[in-house]
XYZ file of C-alpha atoms in Angstrom:
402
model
C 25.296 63.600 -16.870
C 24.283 62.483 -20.537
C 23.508 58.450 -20.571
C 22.954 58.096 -17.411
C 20.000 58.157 -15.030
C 19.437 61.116 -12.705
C 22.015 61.254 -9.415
C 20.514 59.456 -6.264
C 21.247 60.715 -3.089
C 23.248 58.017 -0.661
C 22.057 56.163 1.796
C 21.926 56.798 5.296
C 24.028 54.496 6.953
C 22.120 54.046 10.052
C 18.810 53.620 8.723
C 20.433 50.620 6.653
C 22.094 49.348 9.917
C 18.292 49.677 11.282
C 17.204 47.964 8.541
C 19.375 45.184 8.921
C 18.603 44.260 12.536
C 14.960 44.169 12.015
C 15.196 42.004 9.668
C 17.619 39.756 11.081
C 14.869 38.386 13.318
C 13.609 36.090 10.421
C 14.789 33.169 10.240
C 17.463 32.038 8.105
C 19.098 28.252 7.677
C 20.852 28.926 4.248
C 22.410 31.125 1.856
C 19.245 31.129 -0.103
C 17.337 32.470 2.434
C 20.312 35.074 2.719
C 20.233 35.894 -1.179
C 16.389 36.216 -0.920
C 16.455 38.977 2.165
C 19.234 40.778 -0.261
C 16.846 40.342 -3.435
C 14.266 42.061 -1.045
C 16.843 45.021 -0.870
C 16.371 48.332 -2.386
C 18.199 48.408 -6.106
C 20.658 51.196 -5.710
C 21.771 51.984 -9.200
C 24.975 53.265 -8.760
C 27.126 55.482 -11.087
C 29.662 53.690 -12.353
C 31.511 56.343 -12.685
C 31.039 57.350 -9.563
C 34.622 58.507 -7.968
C 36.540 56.140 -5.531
C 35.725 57.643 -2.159
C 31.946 56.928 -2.796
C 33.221 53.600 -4.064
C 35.013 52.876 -0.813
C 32.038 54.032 1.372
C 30.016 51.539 -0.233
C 32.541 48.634 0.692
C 32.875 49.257 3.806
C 28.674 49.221 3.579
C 28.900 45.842 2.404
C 31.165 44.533 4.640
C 29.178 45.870 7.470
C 26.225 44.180 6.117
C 27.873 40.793 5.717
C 28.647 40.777 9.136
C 25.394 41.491 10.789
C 23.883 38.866 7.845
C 26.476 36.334 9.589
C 25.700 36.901 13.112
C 21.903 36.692 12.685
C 22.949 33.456 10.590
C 24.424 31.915 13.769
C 22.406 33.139 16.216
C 19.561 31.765 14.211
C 21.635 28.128 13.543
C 21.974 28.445 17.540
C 18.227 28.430 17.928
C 17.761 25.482 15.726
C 20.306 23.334 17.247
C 18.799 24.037 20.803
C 15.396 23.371 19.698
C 16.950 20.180 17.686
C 17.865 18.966 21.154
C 14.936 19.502 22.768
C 12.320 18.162 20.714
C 12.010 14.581 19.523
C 14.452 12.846 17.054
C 11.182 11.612 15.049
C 10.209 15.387 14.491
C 11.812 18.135 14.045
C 9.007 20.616 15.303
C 8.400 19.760 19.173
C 4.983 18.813 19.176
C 2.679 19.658 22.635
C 0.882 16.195 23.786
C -2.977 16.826 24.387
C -4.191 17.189 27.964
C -5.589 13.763 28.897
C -9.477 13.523 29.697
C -9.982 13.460 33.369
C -10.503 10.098 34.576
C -13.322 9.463 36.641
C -13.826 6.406 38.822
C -17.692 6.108 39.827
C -18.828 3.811 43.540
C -22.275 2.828 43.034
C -22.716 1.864 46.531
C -25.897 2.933 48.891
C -22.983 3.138 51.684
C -21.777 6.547 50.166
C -17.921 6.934 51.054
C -16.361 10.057 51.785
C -14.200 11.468 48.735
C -10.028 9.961 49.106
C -6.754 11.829 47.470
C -4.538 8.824 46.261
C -1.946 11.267 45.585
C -0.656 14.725 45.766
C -2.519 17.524 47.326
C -4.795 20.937 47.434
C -1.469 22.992 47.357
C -1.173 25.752 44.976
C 2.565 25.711 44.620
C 2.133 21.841 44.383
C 3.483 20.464 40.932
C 2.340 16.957 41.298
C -1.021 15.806 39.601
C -4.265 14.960 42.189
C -6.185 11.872 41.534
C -9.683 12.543 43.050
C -11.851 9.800 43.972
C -15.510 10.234 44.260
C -18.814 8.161 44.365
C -20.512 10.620 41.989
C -22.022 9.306 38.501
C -22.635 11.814 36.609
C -19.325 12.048 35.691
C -18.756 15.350 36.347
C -15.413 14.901 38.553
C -12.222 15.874 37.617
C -9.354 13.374 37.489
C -6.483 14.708 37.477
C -5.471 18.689 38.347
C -5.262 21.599 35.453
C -4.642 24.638 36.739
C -5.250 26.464 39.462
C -7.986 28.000 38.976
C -9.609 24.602 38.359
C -8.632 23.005 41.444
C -9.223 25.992 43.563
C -13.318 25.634 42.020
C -13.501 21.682 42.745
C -12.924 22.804 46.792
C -16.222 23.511 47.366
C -17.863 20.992 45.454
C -15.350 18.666 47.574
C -17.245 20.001 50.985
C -20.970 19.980 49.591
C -20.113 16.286 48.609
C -18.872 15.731 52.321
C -21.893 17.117 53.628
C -24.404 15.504 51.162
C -22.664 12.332 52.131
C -23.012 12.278 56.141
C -26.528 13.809 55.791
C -27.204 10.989 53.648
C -25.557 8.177 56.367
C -27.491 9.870 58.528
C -30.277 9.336 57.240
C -29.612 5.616 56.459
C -28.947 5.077 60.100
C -32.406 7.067 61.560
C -34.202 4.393 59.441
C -32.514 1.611 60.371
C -33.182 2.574 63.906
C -37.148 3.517 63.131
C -37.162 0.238 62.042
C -35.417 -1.879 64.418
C -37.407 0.331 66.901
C -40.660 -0.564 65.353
C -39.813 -4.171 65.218
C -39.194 -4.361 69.074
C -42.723 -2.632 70.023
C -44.418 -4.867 67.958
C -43.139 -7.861 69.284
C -42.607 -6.372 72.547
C -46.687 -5.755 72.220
C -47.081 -9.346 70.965
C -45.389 -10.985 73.788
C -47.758 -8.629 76.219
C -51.133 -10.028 74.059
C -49.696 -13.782 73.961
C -48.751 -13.610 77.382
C -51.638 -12.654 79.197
C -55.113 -14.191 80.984
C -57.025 -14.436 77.087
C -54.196 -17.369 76.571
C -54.159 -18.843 79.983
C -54.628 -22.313 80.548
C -58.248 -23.408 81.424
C -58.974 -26.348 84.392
C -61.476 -28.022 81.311
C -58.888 -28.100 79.115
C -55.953 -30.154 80.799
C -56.115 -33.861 80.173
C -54.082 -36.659 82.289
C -53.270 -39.709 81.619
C -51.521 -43.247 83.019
C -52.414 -41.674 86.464
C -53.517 -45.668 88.279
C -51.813 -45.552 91.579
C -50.473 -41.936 91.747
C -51.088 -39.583 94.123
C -54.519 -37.778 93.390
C -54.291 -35.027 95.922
C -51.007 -34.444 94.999
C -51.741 -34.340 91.103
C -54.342 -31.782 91.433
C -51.797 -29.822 93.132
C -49.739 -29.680 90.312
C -52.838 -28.773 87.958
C -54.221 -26.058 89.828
C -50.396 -24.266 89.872
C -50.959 -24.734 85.878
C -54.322 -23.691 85.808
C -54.805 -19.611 85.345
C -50.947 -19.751 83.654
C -50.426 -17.751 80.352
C -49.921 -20.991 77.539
C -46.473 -19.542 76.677
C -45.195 -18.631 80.105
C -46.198 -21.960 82.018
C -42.857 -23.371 83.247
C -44.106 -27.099 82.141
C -40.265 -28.371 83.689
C -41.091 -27.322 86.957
C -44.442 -28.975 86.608
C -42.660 -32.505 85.598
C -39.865 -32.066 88.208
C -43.149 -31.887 90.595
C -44.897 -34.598 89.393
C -41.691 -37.101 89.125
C -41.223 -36.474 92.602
C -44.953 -38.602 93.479
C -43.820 -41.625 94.691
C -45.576 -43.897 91.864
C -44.337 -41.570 89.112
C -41.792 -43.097 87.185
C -41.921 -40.323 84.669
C -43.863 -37.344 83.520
C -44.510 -35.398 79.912
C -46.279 -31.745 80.158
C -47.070 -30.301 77.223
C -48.819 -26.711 76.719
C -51.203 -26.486 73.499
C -52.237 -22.905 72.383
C -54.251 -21.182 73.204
C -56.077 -22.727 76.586
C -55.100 -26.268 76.606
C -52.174 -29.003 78.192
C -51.631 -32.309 78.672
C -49.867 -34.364 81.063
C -48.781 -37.808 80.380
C -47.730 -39.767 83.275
C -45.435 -43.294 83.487
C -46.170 -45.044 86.483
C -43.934 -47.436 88.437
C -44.111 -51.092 88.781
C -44.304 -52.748 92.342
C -42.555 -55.758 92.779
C -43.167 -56.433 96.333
C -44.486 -55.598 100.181
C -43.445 -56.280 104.023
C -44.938 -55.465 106.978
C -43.225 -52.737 109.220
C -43.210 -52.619 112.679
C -46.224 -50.648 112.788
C -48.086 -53.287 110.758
C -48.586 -51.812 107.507
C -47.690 -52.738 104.691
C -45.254 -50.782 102.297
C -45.031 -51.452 98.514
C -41.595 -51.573 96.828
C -40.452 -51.650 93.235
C -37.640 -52.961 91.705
C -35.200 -50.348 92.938
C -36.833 -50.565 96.851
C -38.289 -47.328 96.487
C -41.306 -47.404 99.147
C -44.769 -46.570 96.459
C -47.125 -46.649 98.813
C -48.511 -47.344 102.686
C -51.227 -49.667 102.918
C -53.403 -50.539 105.934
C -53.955 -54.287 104.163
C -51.783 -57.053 102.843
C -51.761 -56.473 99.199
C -51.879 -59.811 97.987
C -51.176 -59.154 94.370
C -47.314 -58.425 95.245
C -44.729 -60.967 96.331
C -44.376 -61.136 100.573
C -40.930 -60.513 101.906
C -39.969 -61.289 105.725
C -37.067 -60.452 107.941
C -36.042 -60.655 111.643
C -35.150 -56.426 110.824
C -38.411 -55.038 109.029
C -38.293 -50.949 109.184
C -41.026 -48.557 108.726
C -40.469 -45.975 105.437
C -42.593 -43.044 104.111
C -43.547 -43.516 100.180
C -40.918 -41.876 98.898
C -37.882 -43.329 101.173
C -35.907 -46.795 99.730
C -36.084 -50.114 101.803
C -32.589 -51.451 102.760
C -30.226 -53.553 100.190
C -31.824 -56.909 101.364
C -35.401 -55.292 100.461
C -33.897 -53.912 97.417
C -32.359 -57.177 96.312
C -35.763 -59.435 97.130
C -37.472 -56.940 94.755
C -34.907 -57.112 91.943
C -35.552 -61.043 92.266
C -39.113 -60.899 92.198
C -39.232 -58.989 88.874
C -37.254 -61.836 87.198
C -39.017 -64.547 88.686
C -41.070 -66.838 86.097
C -44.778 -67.947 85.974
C -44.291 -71.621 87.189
C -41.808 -70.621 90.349
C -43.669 -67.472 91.108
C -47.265 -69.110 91.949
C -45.366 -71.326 94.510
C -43.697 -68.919 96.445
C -45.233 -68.140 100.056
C -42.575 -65.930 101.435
C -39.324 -64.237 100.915
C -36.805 -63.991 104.380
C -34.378 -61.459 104.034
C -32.371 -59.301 106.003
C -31.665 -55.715 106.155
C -28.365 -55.781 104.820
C -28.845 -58.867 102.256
C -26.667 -61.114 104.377
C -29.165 -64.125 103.992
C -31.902 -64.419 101.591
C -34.301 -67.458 102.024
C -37.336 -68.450 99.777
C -40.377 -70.614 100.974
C -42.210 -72.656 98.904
C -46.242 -73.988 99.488
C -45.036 -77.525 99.499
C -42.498 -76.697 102.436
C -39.233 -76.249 100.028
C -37.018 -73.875 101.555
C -34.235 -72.232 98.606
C -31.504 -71.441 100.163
C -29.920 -68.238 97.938
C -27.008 -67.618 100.287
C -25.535 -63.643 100.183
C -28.224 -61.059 98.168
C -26.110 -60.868 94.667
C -25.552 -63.059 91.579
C -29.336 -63.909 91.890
C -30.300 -64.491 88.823
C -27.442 -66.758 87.970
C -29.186 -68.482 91.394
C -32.447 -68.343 90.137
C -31.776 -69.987 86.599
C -30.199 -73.032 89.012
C -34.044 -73.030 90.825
C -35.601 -73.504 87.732
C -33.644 -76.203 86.397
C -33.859 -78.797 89.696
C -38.132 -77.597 90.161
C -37.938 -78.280 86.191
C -36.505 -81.647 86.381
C -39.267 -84.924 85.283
C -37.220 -86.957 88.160
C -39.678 -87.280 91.786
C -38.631 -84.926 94.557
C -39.074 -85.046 98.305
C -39.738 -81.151 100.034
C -36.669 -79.815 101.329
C -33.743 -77.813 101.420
C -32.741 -76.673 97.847
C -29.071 -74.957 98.158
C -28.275 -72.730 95.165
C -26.129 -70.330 96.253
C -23.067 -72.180 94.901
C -22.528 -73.628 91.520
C -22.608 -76.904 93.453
C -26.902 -77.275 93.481
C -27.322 -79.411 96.353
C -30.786 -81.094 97.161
């Protein structure tokens, strides 16, 4: 053929359709991208004059072509659109988020908990994230799960933490025992030192004082008990509870001084007055009628009380209510009455209470009670400037009658 180039061969149909599919895979959102994948073509110069069969081959070729072109078109616009709903409407291209940094929450604490799971769990299948608490500050724990193969490595770090932790409580609680321990021999070994004869109490060492009328024999009693005693052992209670119960002892103060010494400090009793029992001594009241002492000899220093009913009473024991009164009377009695009295009559049961005076007076009280109301009458008639005869005095009514 003159003016023409040389005849090509045609092409193989099923190498183009070949052709076509493999590159169909790229994508393509327009007809540019179309009309560049056809630029990319092979240029098949064609005889014009080529006859009408070949002609009509070729269409159909073409047609064939724009139809796969179209369905890798829509298959591709497919793809888009689903991607277009996945991702978000701020970008077109889904983006992936970063894994977050584990977070790690750190006890500094000497009382070392054991590791907690606030949620989720160990499970492989298990799709929920694990929070992992542990007292460990290095910072080395993980927060929150990866993969498997990272949780499955953190198991036995989990049980070396366990152990590390109970060893260390352990260990904690051995000391605190070793100490309290040590603590309780020493003190128990104190106590044993403090507590025996090189702190006991020493006979030259114990000082007594206020002791007038009381007891002697029955004071050294008391002492000698203390005597020997370790200082911080000595029951000084029992030692007062002893001494109170002497007759003259009103009340008594022991007190222990380390390392050898003690005191006792003793309040006697006052005695108000004394009668004659029937066995002719004489016992010494107080106030109260508590019986101080037995003497063999009127003691003249105490008021005398009388009585058609006198008993006899160990120091120690109370005189009757009449006694008791008398005595309460004598304790209130002034300077100018009290030098003039000679005798107080009284009964046992305070029925009648009589008081003789040196010039021959005789008071007449009446019933043992209201008598200092009684007395405070006596002292206003003996007090009076007016001249009086010796008599009968009758106070025992408001009515003084001479």
């Amino acid at each position: 053929m003159s003016g023409r180039r040389g005849h090509q061969p045609d092409p193989d149909r099923a190498a183009l359709a070949e052709l076509l599919r493999a590159f169909a895979d790229v994508p393509a959102t327009s007809d540019e991208s179309a009309h560049d994948r056809e630029a990319d073509e092979p240029d098949l110069d064609l005889d014009t004059n080529k006859n009408d069969a070949d002609q009509d081959d070729m269409d159909d070729f073409d047609v064939e072509r724009d139809l796969v072109t179209e369905h890798d078109e829509l298959e591709h616009d497919q793809l888009e659109h689903d991607l277009d709903a996945t991702a978000p409407s701020t970008s077109p291209i889904p983006q992936l988020s970063p894994v977050p940094d584990p977070i790690v929450i750190a006890l500094d604490d000497d009382d070392l908990p054991d590791p907690v799971y606030i949620e989720g769990n160990l499970d492989r299948d298990s799709g929920r994230p694990i929070v992992f608490i542990e007292d460990d500050p290095t910072g080395d724990t993980i927060g929150t799960d990866g993969d498997r193969n990272l949780r499955r490595g953190i198991e036995p770090r989990m049980r070396e933490r366990r152990v590390a932790v109970k060893r260390a409580e352990s260990r904690k609680r051995l000391k605190w025992v070793l100490l309290i321990g040590t603590i309780v021999v020493i003190g128990v070994g104190g106590l044993a030192v403090l507590g025996s004869p090189l702190f006991a109490i020493r006979a030259d060492q114990v000082s007594v004082t206020g002791d007038v009328y009381t007891d002697a024999e029955r004071l050294q009693s008391v002492i000698d008990d203390l005597v020997g005693t370790p200082v911080l052992v000595a029951d000084t209670q029992a030692a007062e509870r002893e001494l109170e119960a002497i007759p003259w002892v009103d009340e008594a103060v022991v007190r222990t001084n380390f390392p050898h010494a003690v005191t006792i400090e003793l309040r006697e009793r006052e005695a108000m007055t004394t009668y004659a029992g029937p066995d002719s001594k004489f016992r010494v009241l107080d106030r109260e009628g508590r019986v101080l002492d037995v003497l063999d000899k009127y003691p003249f220093a105490y008021l005398l009380l009388g009585g058609p009913d006198p008993v006899d009473l160990d120091p120690g024991e109370f005189a009757p209510t009449g006694y008791a009164a008398a005595s309460e009377l004598a304790k209130n009695l002034t300077g100018s009455v009290r030098g003039r009295i000679k005798i107080v009559e009284v009964t046992a049961d305070g029925s009648r209470l009589v008081m003789k005076l040196d010039d021959g007076t005789e008071v007449r009280f009446g019933e043992a009670r209201d008598l200092f109301a009684k007395l405070v009458r006596l002292e206003t008639v003996l007090s009076s400037p007016e001249p009086r005869e010796p008599g009968v005095i009758d106070v025992s009514t408001k009515e003084v009658t001479l």
